[in-house]
XYZ file of C-alpha atoms in Angstrom:
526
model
C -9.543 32.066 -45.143
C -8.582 32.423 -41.935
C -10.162 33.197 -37.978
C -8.224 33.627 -34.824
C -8.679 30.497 -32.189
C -10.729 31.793 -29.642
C -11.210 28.836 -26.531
C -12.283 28.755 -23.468
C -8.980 28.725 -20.918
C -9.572 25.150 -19.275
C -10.026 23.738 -22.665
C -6.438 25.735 -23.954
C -4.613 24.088 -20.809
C -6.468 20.619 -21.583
C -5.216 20.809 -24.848
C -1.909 21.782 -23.503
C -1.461 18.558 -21.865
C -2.526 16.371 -24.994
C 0.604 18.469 -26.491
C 3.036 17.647 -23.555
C 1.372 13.552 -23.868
C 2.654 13.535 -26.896
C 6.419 15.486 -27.613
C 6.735 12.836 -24.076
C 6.395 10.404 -26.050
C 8.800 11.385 -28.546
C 11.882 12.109 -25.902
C 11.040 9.048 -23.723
C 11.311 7.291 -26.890
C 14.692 8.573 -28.103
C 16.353 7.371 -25.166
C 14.623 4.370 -23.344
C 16.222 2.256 -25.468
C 19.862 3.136 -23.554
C 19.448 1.055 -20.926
C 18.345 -1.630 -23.141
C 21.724 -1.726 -25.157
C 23.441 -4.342 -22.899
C 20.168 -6.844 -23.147
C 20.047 -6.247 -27.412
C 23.299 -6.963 -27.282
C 23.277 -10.406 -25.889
C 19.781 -11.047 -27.673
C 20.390 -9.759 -31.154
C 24.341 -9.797 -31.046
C 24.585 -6.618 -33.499
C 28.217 -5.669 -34.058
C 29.901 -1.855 -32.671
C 28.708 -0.182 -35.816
C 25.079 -1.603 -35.476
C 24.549 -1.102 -31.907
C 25.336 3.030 -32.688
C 22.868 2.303 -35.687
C 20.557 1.039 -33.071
C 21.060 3.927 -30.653
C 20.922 7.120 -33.303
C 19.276 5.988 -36.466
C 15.662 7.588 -35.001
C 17.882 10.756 -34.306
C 18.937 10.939 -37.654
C 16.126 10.308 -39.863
C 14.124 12.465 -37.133
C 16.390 15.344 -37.800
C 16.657 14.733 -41.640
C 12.736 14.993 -41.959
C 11.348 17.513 -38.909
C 11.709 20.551 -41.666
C 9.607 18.793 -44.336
C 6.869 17.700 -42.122
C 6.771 20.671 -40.015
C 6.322 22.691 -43.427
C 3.780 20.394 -44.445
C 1.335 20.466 -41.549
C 1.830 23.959 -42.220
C -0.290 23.122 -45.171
C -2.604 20.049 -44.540
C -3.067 20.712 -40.902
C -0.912 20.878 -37.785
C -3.656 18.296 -35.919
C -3.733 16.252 -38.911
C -0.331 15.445 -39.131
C 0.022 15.053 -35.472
C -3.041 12.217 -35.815
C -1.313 10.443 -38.491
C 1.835 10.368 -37.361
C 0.860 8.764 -33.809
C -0.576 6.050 -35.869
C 2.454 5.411 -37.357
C 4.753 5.797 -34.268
C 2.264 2.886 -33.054
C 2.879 0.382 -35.553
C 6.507 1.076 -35.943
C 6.731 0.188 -31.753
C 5.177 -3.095 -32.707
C 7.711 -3.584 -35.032
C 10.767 -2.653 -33.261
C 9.368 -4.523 -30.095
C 9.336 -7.937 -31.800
C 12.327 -7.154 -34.308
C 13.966 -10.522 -34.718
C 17.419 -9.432 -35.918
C 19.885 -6.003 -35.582
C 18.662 -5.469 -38.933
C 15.329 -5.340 -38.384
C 15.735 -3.509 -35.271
C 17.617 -0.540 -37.100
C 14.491 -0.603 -40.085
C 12.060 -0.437 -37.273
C 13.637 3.078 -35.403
C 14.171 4.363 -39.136
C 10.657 3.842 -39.186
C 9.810 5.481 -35.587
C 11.764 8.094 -36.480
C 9.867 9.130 -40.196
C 6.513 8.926 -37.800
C 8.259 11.430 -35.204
C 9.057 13.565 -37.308
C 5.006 14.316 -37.802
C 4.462 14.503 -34.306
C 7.201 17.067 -32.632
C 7.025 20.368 -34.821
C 3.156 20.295 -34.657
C 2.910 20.137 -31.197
C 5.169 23.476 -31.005
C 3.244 25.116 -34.010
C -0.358 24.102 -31.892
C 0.688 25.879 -28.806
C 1.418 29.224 -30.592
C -2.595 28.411 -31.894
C -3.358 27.816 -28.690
C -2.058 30.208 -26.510
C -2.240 33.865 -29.023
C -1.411 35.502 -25.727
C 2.297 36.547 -25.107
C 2.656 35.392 -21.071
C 0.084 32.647 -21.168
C 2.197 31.417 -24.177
C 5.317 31.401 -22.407
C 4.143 29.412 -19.740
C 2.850 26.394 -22.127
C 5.919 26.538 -23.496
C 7.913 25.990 -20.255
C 5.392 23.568 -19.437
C 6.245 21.980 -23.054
C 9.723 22.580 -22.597
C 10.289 20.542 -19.061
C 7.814 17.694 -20.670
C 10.397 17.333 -23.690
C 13.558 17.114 -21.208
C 12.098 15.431 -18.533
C 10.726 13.000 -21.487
C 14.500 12.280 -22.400
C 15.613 12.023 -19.045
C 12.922 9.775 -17.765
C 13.603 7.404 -20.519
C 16.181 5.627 -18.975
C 13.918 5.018 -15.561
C 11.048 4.009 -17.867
C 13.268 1.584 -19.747
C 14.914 0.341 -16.307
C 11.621 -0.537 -14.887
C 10.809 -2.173 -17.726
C 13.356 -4.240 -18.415
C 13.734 -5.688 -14.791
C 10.396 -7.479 -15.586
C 10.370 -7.923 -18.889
C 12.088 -8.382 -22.476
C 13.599 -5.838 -24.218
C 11.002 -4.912 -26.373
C 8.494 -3.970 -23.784
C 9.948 -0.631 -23.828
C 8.387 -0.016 -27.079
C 5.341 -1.624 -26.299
C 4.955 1.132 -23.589
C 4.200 3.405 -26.206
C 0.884 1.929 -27.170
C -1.614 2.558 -24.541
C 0.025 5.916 -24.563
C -0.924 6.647 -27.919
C -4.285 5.425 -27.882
C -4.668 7.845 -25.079
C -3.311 10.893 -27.812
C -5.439 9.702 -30.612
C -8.471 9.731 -28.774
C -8.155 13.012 -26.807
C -6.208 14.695 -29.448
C -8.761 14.063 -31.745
C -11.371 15.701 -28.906
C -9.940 18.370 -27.836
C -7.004 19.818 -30.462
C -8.193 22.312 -32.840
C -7.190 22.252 -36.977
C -4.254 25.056 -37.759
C -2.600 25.352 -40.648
C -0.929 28.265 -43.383
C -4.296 30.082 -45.301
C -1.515 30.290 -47.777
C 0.492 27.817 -48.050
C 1.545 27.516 -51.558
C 3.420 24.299 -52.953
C 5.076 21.327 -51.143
C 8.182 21.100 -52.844
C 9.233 17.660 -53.132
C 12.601 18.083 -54.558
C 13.775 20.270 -51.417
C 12.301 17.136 -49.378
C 14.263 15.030 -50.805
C 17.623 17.274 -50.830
C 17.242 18.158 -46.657
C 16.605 14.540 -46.052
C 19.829 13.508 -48.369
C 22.135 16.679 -47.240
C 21.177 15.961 -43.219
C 21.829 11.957 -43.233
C 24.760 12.372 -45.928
C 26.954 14.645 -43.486
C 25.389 13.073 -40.447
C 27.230 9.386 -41.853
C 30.227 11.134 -42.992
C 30.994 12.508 -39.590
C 29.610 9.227 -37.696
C 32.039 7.328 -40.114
C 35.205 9.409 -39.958
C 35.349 9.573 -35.960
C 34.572 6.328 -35.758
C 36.736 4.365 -38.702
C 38.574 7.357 -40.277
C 38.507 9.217 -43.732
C 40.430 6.383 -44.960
C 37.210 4.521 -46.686
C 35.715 5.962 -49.983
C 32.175 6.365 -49.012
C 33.307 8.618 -46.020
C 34.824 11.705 -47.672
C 32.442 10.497 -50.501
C 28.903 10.929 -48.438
C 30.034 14.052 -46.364
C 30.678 15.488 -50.219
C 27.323 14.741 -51.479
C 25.566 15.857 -47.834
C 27.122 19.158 -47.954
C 26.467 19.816 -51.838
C 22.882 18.391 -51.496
C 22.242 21.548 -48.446
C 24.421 24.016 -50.962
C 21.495 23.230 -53.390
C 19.009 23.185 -50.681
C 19.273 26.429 -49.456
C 20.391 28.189 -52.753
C 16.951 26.771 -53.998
C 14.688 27.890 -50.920
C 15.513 31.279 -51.392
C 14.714 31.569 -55.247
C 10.869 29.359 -54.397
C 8.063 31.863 -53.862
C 6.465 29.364 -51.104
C 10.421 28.027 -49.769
C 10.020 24.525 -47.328
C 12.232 26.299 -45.213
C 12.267 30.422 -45.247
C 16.298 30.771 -44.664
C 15.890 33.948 -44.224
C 14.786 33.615 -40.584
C 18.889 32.875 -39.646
C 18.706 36.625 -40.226
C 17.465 37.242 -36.365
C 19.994 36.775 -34.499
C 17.628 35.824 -31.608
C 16.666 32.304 -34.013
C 19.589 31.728 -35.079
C 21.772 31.663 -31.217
C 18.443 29.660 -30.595
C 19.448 26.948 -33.240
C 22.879 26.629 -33.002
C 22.575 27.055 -28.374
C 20.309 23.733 -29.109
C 22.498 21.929 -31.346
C 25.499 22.096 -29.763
C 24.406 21.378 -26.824
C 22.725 18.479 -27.283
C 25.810 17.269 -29.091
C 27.370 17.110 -25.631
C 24.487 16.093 -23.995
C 22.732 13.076 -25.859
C 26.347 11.465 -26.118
C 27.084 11.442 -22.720
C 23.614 9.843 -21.130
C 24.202 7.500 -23.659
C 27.692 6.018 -22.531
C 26.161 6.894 -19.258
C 23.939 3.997 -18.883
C 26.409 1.949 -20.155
C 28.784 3.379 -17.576
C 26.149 2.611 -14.826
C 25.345 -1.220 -15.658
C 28.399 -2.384 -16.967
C 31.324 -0.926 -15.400
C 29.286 -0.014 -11.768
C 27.265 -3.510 -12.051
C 23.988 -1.809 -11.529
C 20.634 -3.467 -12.808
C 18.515 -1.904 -15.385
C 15.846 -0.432 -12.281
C 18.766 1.010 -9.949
C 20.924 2.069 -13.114
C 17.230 4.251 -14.261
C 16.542 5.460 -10.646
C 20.154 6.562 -10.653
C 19.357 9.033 -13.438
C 16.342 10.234 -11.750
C 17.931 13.609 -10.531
C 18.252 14.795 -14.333
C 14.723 14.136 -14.963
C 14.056 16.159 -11.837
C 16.444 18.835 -12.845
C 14.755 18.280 -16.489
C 11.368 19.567 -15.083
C 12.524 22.340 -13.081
C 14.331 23.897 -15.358
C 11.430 24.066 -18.003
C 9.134 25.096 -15.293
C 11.690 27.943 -14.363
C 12.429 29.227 -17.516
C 10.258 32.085 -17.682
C 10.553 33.524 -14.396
C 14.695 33.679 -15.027
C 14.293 35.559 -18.162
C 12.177 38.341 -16.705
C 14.907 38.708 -14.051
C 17.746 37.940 -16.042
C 16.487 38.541 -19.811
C 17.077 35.725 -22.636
C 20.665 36.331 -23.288
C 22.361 36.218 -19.691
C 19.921 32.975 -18.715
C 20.630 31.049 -22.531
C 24.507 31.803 -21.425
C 24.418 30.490 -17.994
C 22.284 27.535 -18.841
C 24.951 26.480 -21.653
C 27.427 26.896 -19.145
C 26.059 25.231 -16.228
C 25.202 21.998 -18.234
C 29.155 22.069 -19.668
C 30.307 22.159 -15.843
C 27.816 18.872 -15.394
C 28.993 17.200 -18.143
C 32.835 17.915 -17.645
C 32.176 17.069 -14.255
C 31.402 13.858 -15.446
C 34.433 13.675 -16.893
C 36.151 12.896 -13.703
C 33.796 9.914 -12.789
C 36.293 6.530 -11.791
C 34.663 3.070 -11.285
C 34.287 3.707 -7.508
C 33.257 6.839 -7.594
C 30.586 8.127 -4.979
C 27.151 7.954 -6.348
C 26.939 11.637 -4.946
C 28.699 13.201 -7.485
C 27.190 11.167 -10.287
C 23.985 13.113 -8.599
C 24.899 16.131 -8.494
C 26.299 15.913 -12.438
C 22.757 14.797 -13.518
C 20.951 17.357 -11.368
C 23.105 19.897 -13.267
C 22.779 18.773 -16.379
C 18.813 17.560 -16.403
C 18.427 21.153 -14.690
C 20.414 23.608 -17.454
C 19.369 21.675 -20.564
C 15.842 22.206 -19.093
C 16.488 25.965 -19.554
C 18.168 25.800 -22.697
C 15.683 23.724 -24.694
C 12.942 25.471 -23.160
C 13.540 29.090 -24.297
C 15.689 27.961 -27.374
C 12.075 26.949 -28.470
C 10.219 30.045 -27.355
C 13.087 32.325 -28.906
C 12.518 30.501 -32.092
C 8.579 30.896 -32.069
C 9.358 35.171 -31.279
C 11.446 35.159 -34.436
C 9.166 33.415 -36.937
C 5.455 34.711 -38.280
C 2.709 33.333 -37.038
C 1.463 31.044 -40.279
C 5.195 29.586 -40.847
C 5.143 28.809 -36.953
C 5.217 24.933 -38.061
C 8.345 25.283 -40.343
C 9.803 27.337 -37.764
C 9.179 25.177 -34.628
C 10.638 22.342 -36.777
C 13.678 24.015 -36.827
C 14.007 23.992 -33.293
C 13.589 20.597 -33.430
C 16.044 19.448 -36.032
C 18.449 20.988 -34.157
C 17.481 18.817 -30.989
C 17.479 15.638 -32.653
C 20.293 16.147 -34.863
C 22.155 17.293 -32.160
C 21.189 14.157 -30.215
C 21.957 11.935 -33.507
C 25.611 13.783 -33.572
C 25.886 13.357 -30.117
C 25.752 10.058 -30.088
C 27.359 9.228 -33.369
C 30.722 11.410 -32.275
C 30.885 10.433 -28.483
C 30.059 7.005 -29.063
C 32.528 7.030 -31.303
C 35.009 8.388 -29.697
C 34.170 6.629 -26.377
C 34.232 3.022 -28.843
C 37.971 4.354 -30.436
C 39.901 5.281 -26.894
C 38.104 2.079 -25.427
C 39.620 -0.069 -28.649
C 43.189 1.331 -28.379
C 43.705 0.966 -24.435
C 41.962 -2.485 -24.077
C 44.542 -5.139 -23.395
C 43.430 -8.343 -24.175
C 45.215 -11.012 -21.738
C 46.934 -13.450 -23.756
C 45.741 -16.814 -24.210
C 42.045 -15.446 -24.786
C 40.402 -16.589 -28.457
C 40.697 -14.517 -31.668
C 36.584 -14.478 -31.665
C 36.020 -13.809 -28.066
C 39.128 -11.195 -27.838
C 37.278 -9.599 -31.338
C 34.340 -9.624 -29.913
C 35.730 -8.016 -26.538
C 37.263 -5.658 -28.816
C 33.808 -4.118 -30.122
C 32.634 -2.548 -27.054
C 32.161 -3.045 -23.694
C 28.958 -5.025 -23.830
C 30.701 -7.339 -26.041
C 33.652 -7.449 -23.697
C 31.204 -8.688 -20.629
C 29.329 -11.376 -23.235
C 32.973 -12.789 -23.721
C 34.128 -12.897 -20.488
C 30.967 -15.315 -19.902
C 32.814 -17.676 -22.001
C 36.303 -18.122 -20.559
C 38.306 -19.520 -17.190
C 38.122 -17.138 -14.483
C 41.569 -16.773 -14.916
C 41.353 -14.564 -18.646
C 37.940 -13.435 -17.622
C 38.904 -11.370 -14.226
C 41.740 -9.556 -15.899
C 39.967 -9.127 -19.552
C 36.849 -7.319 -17.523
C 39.059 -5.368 -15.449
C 41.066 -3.798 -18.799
C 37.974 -3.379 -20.466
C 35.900 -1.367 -17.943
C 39.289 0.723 -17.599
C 38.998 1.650 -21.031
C 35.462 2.376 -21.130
C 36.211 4.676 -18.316
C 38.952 6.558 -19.802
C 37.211 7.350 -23.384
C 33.697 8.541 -20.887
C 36.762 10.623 -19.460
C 37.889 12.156 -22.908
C 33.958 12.394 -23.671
C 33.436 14.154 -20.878
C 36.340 16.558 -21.168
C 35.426 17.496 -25.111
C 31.343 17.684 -24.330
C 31.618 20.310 -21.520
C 34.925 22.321 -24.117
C 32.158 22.353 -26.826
C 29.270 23.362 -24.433
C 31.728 26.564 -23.461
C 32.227 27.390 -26.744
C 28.230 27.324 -27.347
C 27.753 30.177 -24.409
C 30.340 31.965 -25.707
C 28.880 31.610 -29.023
C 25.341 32.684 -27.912
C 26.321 35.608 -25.601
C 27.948 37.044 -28.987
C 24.545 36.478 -31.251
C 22.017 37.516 -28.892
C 24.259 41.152 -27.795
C 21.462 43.890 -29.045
C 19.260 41.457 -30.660
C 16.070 42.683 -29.657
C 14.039 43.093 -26.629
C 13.987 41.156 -24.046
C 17.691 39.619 -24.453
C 19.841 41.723 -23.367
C 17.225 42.818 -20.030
C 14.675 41.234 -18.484
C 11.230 42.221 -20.588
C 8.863 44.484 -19.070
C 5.246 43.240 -17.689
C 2.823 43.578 -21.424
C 1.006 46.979 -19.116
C 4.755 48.710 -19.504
C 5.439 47.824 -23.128
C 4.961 51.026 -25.300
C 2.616 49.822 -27.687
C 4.524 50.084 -30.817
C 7.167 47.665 -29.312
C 4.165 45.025 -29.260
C 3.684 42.396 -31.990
C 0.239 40.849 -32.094
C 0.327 37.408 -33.250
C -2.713 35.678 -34.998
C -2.905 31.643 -35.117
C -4.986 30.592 -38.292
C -7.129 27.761 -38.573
């Protein structure tokens, strides 16, 4: 049985910000921990492969799970889920803050990222509860929208602040008080949604998105990291793709499907998807050679090197808050396009940065960036909510955010990789210098700086000097491919969203000028 939520406006808007507490948490969380990296790696002394384990294993294992859990607080309860799963986002943090080895670190953001994955789609899915109404709706959702960048972009200040007082681990500490805050005013104030019908949870296709999204995820980590050369690389992509094959061929024969397929039908969700995706691919990989671009080839501390990535996170907000207002002028196609193209001309801008380059253009990059991937994420969600029906809106919104966190897992995993392989081949080691510290050197920058500590002057000067050269050059190359890929993604999304319904190809009409069979009433069931 079902009833439409009818609540008073101030308690919709409080609600509203429990929502935005909470997918916060989530982005802050996905990237405080890049600032960090050079402090883990002189604590915990993980090795090149582990520290990108460190810095994407939450993305992956986020992105691998968002569809199953958003489909199943489509049938327990969106507020449910969202309860539990900040309970368990709490005691992973106390894990990961006091993990005692790279190992354990890894297990820990695993963990953190099978607990976000409870929390992000029903946040999305409780707005559309929330907010039945078409305009107030898109307003929460820029409001949601420039919470979930500004989250990610204020994670590095967060984490800066942080760390110039305290350990490393503090930075997942923070989350604690935050969710106590959630659990008790979510709790309050949320109310219960979920499907009136919502059939079967279908284990199997759990288990077959979880194994296809990780399988293809490692392949491609692997191969532009190492090569195809190993077995297990060609070997896992193999499996990843067949397990999705089987995944999708069985969705569309289940009466009650995890994940209706179907909806890549509308063009307007699918340019959502992929617009997200790919451009969080470029995105995600660049902040996070970024920060290590920042401390260890500028010399910045952890505080100055956060502040210094302040103007995305003001960009970040702006561009959520904004959103709306440039569609009605511009309609959803034209501002999607110029939003994927305004964060490539950031990021490729970026890939022109030198060692002494002026801080102003580093600025104006972020401000760029933070401000167009506002806009993007923000109505790539709202697109994706016009598309679906109202009782899969949890399935649907999880969607949205696979592609956001496996875009930020890929991101990482490819430019990281790519960064770590140009860095590798142009490092010259000055003779003289150790087989261990010159292999160590030879794993990353980080590495690089935590041998130089341990030689003369004379191998140390010129073996920091090579090495931040290097570092610079694959950021370069990084740069260069990000902003190439985020060109192709407006190109791609101009083509998808040509004719794909109202409001895409014009600016929409106020609701009093709609004719009223072009309206779609939308019911959220509790």
């Amino acid at each position: 049985m079902s009833s439409t939520v009818h609540l008073q406006p101030r308690l919709r808007w409080t609600g509203l910000a429990v929502l935005v507490l909470a997918v916060t948490l989530v982005a802050v969380d996905a990237t405080v921990l890049s600032l960090a990296i050079p402090s883990i790696s002189e604590t915990l002394r993980p090795s090149g492969t582990q520290l990108l384990w460190i810095g994407d294993a939450y993305s992956f294992v986020l992105a691998g799970l968002l569809v199953s859990m958003g489909s199943l607080s489509d049938r327990i309860g969106r507020k449910r889920l969202l309860l539990a799963g900040s309970t368990a986002f709490g005691a992973a943090s106390l894990l990961a803050a006091y993990a005692p080895t790279a190992g354990w670190l890894i297990l820990a953001r695993v963990l953190l990222g099978v607990a976000g994955a409870t929390i992000m789609p029903s946040t999305l899915s409780l707005i559309r509860t929330l907010f039945p109404d078409d305009r107030e709706r898109a307003t929460a959702i820029g409001v949601w929208g420039a919470a979930a960048s500004a989250g990610a972009a204020l994670g590095p200040v967060v984490g800066g602040v942080l760390l110039e007082h305290f350990w490393w681990g503090s930075v997942f500490l923070l989350n604690i008080p935050v969710l106590l805050l959630l659990l008790v005013f979510g709790a309050w104030l949320l109310p219960e949604s979920r499907d009136p019908e919502p059939g079967r949870w279908d284990v199997l296709s759990v288990l077959l998105s979880l194994a296809g999204v990780i399988g293809v995820v490692y392949a491609i980590k692997e191969a532009a990291a190492h090569g195809v050369a190993r077995w297990d690389v060609p070997a896992a992509g193999l499996l990843g793709a067949l397990a999705l094959i089987v995944f999708v061929r069985r969705q569309l024969r289940l009466e009650t499907p995890l994940l209706d397929v179907r909806l890549f039908g509308d063009r307007r969700f699918t340019a959502a998807v992929l617009a997200s995706l790919i451009a969080l691919i470029g995105l995600s990989g660049i902040v996070f050679v970024t920060s290590q671009y920042l401390q260890l080839v500028r010399g910045y501390p952890p505080l100055k090197a956060g502040l210094a990535e302040l103007p995305a996170f003001a960009g970040a907000m702006a561009g959520g808050l904004l959103t709306a207002r440039l569609v009605r002028r511009t309609g959803a196609r034209t501002a999607l396009t110029l939003g994927l193209l305004a964060m490539g001309a950031g990021i490729g801008l970026l890939g022109w940065i030198q060692q002494d380059t002026t801080y102003l253009v580093l600025a104006a990059a972020f401000l760029l960036v933070g401000t167009a991937e506002g806009v993007v994420y923000t109505l790539g969600a709202d697109l994706v909510l016009k598309a679906a029906p109202g009782d899969k809106a949890g399935a649907a919104s999880a969607v949205s955010e696979t592609a956001y966190e496996l875009g930020t897992a890929l991101g990482i995993a490819l430019v990281g990789s790519v960064v770590g392989s140009l860095y590798a081949g142009r490092l010259a080691v000055p003779g003289g210098t150790g087989p261990a510290a010159a292999a160590q050197a030879g794993e990353s920058l980080g590495g690089a700086v935590e041998a130089a500590h341990g030689l003369p002057d004379a191998l140390a000067g010129p073996l920091l000097a090579s090495a931040k050269d290097a570092f610079v050059h694959g950021v370069n190359v990084a740069g260069m491919l990000a902003a190439a890929l985020l060109l192709g993604a407006a190109v791609l999304a101009w083509r998808l969203l040509r004719g794909a319904g109202h409001g895409t190809d014009r600016p929409a009409r106020a609701p009093e000028q709609e004719p009223e069979q072009e309206r779609t009433p939308e019911k959220a069931h509790v």
